[in-house]
Short mmCIF file of C-alpha atoms and ligand atoms in Angstrom, two decimals:
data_model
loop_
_atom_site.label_atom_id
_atom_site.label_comp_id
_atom_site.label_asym_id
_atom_site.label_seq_id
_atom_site.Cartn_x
_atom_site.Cartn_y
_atom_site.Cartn_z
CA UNK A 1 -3.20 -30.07 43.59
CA UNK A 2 -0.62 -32.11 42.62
CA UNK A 3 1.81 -30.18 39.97
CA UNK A 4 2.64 -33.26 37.91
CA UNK A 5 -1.35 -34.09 37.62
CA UNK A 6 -1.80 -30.14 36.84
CA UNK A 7 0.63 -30.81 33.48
CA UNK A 8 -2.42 -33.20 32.47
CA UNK A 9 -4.54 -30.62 31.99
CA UNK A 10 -2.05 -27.53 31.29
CA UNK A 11 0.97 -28.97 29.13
CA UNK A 12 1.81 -25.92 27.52
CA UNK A 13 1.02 -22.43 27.27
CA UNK A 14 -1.24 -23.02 24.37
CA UNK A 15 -3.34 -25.40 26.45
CA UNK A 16 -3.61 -23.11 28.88
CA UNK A 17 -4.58 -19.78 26.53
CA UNK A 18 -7.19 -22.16 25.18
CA UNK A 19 -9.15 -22.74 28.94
CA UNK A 20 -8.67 -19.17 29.72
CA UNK A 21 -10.25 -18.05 26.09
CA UNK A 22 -12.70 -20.94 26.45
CA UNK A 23 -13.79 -19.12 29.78
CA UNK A 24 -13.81 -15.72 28.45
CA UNK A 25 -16.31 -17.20 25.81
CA UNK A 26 -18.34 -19.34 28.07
CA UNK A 27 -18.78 -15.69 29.67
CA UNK A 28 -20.42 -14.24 27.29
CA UNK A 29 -17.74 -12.12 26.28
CA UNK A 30 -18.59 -9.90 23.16
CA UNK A 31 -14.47 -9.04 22.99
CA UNK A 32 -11.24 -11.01 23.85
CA UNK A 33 -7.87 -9.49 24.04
CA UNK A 34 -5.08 -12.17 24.11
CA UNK A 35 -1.32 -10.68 24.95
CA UNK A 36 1.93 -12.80 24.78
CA UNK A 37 5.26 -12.67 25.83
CA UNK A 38 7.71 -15.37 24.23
CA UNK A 39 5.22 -17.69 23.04
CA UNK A 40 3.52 -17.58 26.25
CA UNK A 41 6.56 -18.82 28.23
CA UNK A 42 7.05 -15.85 29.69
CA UNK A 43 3.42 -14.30 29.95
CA UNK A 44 0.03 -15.09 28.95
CA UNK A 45 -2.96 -12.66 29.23
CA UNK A 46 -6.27 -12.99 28.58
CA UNK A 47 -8.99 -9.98 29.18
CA UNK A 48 -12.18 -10.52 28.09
CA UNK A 49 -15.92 -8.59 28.35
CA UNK A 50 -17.81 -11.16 29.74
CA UNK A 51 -20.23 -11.59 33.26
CA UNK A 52 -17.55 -11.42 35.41
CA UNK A 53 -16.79 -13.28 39.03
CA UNK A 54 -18.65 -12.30 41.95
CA UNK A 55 -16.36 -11.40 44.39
CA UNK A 56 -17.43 -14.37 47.01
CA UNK A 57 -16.30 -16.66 44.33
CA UNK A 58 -13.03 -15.39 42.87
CA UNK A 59 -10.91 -18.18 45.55
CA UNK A 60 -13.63 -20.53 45.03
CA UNK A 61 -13.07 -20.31 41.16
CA UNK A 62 -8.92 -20.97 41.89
CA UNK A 63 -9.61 -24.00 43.47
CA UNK A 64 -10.57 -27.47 42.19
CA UNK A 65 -13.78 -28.62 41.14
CA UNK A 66 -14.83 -25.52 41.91
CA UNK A 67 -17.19 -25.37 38.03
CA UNK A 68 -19.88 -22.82 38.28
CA UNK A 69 -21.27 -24.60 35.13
CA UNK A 70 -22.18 -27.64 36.83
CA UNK A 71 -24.20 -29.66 33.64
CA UNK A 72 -27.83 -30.28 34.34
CA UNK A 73 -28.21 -32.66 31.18
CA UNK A 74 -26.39 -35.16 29.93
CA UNK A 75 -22.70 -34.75 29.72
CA UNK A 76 -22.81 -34.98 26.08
CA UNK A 77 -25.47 -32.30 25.85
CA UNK A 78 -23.18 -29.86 27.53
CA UNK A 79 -22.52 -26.43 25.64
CA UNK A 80 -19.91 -24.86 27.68
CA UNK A 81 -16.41 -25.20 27.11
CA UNK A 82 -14.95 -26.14 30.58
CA UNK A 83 -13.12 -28.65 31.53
CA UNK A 84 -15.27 -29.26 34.89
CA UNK A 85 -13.59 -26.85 37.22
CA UNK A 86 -9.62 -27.76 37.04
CA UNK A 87 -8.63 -25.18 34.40
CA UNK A 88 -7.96 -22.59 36.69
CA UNK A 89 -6.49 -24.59 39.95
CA UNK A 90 -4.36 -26.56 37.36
CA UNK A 91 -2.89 -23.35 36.26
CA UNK A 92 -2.42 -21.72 39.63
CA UNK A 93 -0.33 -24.83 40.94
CA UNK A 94 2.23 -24.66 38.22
CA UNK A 95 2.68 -20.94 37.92
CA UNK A 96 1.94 -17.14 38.99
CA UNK A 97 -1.67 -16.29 38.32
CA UNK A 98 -3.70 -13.15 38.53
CA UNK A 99 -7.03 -12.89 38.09
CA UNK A 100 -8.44 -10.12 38.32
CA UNK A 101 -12.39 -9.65 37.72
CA UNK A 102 -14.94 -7.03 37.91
CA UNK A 103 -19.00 -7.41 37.21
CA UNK A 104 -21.31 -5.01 35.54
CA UNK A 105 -21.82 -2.17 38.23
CA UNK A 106 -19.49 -3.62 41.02
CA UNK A 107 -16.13 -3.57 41.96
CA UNK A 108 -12.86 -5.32 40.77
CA UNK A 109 -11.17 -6.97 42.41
CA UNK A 110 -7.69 -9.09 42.18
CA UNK A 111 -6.55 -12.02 43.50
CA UNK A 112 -2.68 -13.74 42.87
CA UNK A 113 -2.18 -17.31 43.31
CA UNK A 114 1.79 -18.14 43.36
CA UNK A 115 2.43 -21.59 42.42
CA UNK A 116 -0.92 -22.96 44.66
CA UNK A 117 -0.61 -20.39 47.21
CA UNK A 118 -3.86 -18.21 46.90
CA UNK A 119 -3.41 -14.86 48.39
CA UNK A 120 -6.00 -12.22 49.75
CA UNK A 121 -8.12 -10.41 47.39
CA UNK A 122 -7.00 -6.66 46.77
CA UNK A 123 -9.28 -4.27 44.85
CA UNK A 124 -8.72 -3.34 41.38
CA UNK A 125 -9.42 -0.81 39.12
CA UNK A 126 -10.42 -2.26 35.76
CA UNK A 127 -13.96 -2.38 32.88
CA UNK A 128 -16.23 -4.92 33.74
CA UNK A 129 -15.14 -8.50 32.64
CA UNK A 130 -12.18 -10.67 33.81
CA UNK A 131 -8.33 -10.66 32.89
CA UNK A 132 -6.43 -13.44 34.07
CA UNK A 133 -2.48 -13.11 33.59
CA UNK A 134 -0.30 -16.52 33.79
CA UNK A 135 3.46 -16.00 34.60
CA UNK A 136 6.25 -18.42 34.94
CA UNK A 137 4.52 -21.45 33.46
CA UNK A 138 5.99 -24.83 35.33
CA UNK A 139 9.28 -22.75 36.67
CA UNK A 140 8.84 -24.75 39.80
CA UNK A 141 7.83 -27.77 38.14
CA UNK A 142 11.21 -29.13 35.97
CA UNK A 143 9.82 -32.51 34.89
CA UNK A 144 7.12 -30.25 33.15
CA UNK A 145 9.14 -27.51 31.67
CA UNK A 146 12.08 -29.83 29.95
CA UNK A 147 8.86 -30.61 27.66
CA UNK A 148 8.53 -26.99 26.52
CA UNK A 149 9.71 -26.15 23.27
CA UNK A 150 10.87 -22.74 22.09
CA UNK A 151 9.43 -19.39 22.24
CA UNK A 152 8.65 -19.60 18.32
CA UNK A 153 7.02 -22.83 18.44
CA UNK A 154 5.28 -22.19 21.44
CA UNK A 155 3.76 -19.02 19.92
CA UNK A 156 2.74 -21.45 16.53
CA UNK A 157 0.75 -23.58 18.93
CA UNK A 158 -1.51 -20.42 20.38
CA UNK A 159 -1.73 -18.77 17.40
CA UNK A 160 -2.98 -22.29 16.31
CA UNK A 161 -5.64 -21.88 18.87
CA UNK A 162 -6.82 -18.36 18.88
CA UNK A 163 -7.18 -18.87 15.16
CA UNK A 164 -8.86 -21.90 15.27
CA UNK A 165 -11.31 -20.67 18.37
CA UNK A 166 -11.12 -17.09 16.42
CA UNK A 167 -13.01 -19.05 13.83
CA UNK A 168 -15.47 -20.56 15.29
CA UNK A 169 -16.42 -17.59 17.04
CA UNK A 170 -17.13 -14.81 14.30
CA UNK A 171 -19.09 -12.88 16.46
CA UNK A 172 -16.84 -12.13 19.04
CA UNK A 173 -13.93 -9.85 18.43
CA UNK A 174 -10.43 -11.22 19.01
CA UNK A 175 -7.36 -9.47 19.28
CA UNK A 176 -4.09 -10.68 19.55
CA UNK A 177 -0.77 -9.44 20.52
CA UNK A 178 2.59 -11.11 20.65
CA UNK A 179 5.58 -9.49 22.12
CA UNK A 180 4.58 -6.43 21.89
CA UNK A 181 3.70 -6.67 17.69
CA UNK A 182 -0.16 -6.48 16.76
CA UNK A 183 -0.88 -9.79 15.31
CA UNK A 184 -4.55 -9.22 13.95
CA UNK A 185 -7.59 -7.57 15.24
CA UNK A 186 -11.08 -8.81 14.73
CA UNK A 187 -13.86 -7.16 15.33
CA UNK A 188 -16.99 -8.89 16.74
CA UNK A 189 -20.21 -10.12 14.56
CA UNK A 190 -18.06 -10.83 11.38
CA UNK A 191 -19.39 -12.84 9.00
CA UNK A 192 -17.99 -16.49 8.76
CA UNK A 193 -16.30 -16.05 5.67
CA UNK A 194 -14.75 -12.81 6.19
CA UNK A 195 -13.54 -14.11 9.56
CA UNK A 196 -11.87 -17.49 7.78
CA UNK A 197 -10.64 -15.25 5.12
CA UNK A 198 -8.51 -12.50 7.75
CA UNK A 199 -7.65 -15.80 9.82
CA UNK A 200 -5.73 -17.65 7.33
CA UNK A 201 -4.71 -15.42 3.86
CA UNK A 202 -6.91 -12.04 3.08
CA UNK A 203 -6.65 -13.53 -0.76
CA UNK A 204 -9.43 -16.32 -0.34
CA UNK A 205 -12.19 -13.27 0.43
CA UNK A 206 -11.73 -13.78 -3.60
CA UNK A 207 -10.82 -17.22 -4.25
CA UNK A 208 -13.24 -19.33 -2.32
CA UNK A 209 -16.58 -21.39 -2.82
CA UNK A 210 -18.99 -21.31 0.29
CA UNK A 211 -19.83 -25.18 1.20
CA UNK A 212 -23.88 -25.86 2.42
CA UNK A 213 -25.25 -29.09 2.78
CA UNK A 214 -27.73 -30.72 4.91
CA UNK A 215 -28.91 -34.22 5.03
CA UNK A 216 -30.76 -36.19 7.56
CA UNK A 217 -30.45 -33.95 10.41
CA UNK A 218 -26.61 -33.07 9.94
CA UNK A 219 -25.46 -29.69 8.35
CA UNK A 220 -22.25 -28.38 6.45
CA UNK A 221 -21.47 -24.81 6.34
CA UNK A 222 -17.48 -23.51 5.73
CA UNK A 223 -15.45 -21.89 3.22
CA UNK A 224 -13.29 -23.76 0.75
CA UNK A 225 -10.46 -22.58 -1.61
CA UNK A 226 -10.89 -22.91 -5.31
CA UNK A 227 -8.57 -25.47 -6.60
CA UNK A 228 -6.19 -22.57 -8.29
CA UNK A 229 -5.60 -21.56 -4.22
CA UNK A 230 -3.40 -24.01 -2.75
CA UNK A 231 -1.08 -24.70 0.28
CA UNK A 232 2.24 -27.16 0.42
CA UNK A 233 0.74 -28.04 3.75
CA UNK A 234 -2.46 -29.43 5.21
CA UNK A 235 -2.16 -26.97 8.03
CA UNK A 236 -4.63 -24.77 7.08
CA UNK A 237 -7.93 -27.16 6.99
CA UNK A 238 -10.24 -26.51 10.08
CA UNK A 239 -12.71 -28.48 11.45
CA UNK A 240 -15.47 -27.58 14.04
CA UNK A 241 -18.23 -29.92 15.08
CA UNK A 242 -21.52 -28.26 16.82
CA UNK A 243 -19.21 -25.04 16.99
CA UNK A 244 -16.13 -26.61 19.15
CA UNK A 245 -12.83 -26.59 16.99
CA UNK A 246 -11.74 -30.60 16.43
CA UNK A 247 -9.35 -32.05 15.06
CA UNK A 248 -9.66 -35.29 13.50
CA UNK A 249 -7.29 -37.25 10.14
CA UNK A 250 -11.05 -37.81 8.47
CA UNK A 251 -11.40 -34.58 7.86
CA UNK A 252 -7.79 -34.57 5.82
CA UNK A 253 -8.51 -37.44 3.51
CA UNK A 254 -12.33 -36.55 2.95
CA UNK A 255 -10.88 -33.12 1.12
CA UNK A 256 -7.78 -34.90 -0.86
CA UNK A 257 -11.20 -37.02 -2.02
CA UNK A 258 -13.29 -34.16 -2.63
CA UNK A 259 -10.44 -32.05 -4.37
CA UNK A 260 -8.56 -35.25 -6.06
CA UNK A 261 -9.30 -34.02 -9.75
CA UNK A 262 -8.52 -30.86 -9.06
CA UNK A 263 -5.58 -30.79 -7.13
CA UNK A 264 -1.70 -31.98 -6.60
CA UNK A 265 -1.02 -34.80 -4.51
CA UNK A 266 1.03 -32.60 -2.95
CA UNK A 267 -1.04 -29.29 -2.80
CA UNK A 268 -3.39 -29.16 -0.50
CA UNK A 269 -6.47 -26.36 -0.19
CA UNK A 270 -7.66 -23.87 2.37
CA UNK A 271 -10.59 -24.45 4.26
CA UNK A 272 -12.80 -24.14 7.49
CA UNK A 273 -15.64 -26.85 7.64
CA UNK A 274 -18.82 -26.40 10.36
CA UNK A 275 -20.69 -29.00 10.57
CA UNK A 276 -23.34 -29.66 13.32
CA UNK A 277 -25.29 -32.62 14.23
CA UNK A 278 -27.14 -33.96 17.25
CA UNK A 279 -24.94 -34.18 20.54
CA UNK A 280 -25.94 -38.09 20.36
CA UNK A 281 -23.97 -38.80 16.57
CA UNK A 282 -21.02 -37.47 18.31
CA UNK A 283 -18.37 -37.89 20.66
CA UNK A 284 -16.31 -34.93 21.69
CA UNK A 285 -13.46 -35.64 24.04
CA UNK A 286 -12.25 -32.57 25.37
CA UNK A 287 -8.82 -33.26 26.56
CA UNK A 288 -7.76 -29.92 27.15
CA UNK A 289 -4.25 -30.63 24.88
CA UNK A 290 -6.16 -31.86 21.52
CA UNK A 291 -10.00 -31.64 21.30
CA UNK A 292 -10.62 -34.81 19.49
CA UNK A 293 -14.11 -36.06 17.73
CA UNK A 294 -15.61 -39.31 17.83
CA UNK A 295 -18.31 -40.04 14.96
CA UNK A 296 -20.88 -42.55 15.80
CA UNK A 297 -20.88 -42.74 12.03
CA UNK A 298 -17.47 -41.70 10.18
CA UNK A 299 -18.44 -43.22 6.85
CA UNK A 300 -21.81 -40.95 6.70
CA UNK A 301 -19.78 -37.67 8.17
CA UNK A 302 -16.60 -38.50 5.62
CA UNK A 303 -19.80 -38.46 2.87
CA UNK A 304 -21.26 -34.93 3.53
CA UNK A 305 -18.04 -33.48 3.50
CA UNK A 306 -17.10 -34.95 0.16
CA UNK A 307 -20.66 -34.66 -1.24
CA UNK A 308 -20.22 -30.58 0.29
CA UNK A 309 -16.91 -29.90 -1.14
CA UNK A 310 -17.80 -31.46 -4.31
CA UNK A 311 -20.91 -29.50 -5.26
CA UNK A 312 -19.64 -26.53 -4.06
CA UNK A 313 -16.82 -26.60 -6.25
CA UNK A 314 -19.43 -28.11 -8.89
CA UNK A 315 -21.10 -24.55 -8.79
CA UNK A 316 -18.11 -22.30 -8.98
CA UNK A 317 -17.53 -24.32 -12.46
CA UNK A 318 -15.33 -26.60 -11.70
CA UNK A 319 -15.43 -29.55 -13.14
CA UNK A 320 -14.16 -33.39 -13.55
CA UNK A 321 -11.87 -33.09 -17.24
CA UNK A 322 -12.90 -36.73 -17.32
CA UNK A 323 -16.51 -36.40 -16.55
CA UNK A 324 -17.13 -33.79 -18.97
CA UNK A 325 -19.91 -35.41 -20.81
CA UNK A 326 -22.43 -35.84 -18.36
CA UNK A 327 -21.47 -32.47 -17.08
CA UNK A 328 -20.60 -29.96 -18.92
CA UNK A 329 -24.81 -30.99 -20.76
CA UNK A 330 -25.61 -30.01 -16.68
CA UNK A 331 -23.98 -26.52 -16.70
CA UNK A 332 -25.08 -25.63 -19.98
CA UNK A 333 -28.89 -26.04 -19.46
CA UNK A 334 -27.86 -24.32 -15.70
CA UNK A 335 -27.13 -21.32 -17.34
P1 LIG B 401 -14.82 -24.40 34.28
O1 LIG B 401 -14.66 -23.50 33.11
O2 LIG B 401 -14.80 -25.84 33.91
O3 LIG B 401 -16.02 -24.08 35.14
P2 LIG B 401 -12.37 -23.19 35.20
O4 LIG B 401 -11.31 -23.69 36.15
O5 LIG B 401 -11.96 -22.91 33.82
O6 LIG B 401 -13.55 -24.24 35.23
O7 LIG B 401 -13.02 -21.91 35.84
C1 LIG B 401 -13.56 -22.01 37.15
C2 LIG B 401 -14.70 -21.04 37.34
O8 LIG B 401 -14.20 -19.70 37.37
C3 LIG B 401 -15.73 -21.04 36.24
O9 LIG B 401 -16.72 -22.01 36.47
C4 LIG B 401 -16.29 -19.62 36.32
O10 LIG B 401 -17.28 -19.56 37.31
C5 LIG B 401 -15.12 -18.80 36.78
N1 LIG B 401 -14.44 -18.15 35.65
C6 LIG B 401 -13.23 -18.47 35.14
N2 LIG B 401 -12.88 -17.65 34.12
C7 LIG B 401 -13.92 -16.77 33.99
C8 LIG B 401 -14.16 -15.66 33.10
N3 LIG B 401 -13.28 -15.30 32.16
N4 LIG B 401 -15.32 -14.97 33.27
C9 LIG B 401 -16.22 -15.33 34.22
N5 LIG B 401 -16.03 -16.37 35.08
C10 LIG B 401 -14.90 -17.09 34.97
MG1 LIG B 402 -12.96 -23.35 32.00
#
């Protein structure tokens, strides 16, 4: 494959920690271990639980097109994560890859791809699951590494993503390591909120409102910050649509609407928002890089998330200074 085309798909080691975990997932994996070295510049491995490869098709899953998740429905319809068979090959071409796989009662067994060139398979010993180790990301490819940043921002960008797919996957365990430090540990069938909680600051377990709506067919679920828990940033506001972490600017100026009376211009809250509607009210590109959403109907989606946020905080007792009349009459009788 060609190496430039491979930095399509793989641009950075984040992009490529987020096919590998996506794999590991789509694998039923009840446990993912991530381990980095210098962001992921200098290592990146991922060891999961899951199925496995059959040992017939550990090449075939190294080179391209080579999906074992070929869709049956309609594209949109979909529920695996893969990008169609070129995570792996685009990897492989653009730096030294081991995976190494081993199903239920079977053997393991390893195979090293060195920049494209696929060697023979050796066995190895190893649990059942698959670990796939990435080394030397674009060394042999300089028009793709002058566009790597350092080791510190490269690690903000996969934390970004284990986080974010950490999230959206509260019943798998995560654990992540970065140069040889314990970064968190997660253990499998959390609930949502004590996931989003260990994820971005242990203090909103006791500062946060849980968000439910549902109308016509669409449903909000997440975790918001009360107003008194606030960040200088908008970094920490998640999005996932029908369980796939998105990110999309509608989401940023539905909360500064929802939280507006509450809030600083310049403070921003915490939150992780789920919402999930029919595969045919939404468009999700998955360019491996940045998983962007398309809404057939942004207006309606901006709505529930404003309409969520607001009653939410409505029941926790918050309430409009302005609005009080109305009200405050509402949450006397309430209570
Ligand atoms: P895709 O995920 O789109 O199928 P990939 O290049 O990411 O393509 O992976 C190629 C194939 O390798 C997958 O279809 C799958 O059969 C196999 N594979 C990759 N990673 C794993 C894993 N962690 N566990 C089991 N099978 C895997
Ligand atoms: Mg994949």
């Amino acid at each position: 494959m060609n190496r430039i085309a491979a930095g399509e798909v793989v641009e950075r080691p984040a992009s490529a920690l987020k096919e590998l975990i996506e794999n590991g997932l789509d694998a039923g994996a009840r446990s993912i271990a991530v381990t980095l070295r210098q962001g992921g510049l200098d290592g990146i491995a991922v060891a999961d639980d899951g199925h496995g490869i059959a040992r017939e098709e550990m090449a075939l899953a190294l080179e391209r097109h080579a999906t074992s998740k070929m869709p049956d429905e309609a594209i949109e319809q979909v529920r695996t994560l893969g990008f169609r068979g070129e995570a792996l090959p685009s990897i492989g071409s653009v730096s030294r890859l081991s995976l190494a796989s081993r199903q239920g009662s079977g053997d393991g067994w390893r195979l090293l791809c060195d920049n494209g060139v696929i060697s023979p398979l050796e066995p190895a010993a190893m649990a059942p699951g698959t670990r796939v180790e990435v080394e030397g990301l674009f060394e042999r490819v300089p028009a793709r590494r002058k566009f790597l940043r350092s080791p510190r921002s490269e690690y903000a960008a996969c934390l970004d993503i284990v986080r974010r797919l950490a999230m959206a996957r509260s019943d798998v365990g995560f654990v992540l390591e970065h140069d040889g430090r314990r970064i968190f540990s997660l253990p499998p069938g959390q609930d949502r909120e004590d996931r989003v909680a260990q994820l971005i600051d242990r203090e909103l377990a006791d500062n946060h409102v849980i968000v439910a709506l549902e109308r016509e067919g669409v449903s909000l679920a997440g975790v918001a910050s009360l107003p008194t828990f606030h960040r200088g940033s908008a970094d920490h506001q998640y999005l996932f649509v029908n369980g796939r972490p998105v990110r999309d600017r509608l989401l940023v100026g539905a909360v500064r609407g929802a939280y507006a009376d509450f809030i600083a211009r310049d403070r921003h809250p915490v939150l992780a928002l789920f919402l999930t509607l029919p595969a045919e009210d939404v468009d999700v590109n998955v360019h491996p890089a940045k998983t962007e959403v398309r809404f057939r109907d942004p207006a309606f989606m901006r709505g529930m998330i404003v309409s969520g946020l607001r009653r939410a905080l409505d029941e926790a007792g918050m309430r409009v200074a302005n609005k009080a009349d109305a009200s405050s009459t509402d949450l006397w009788q309430r209570e």
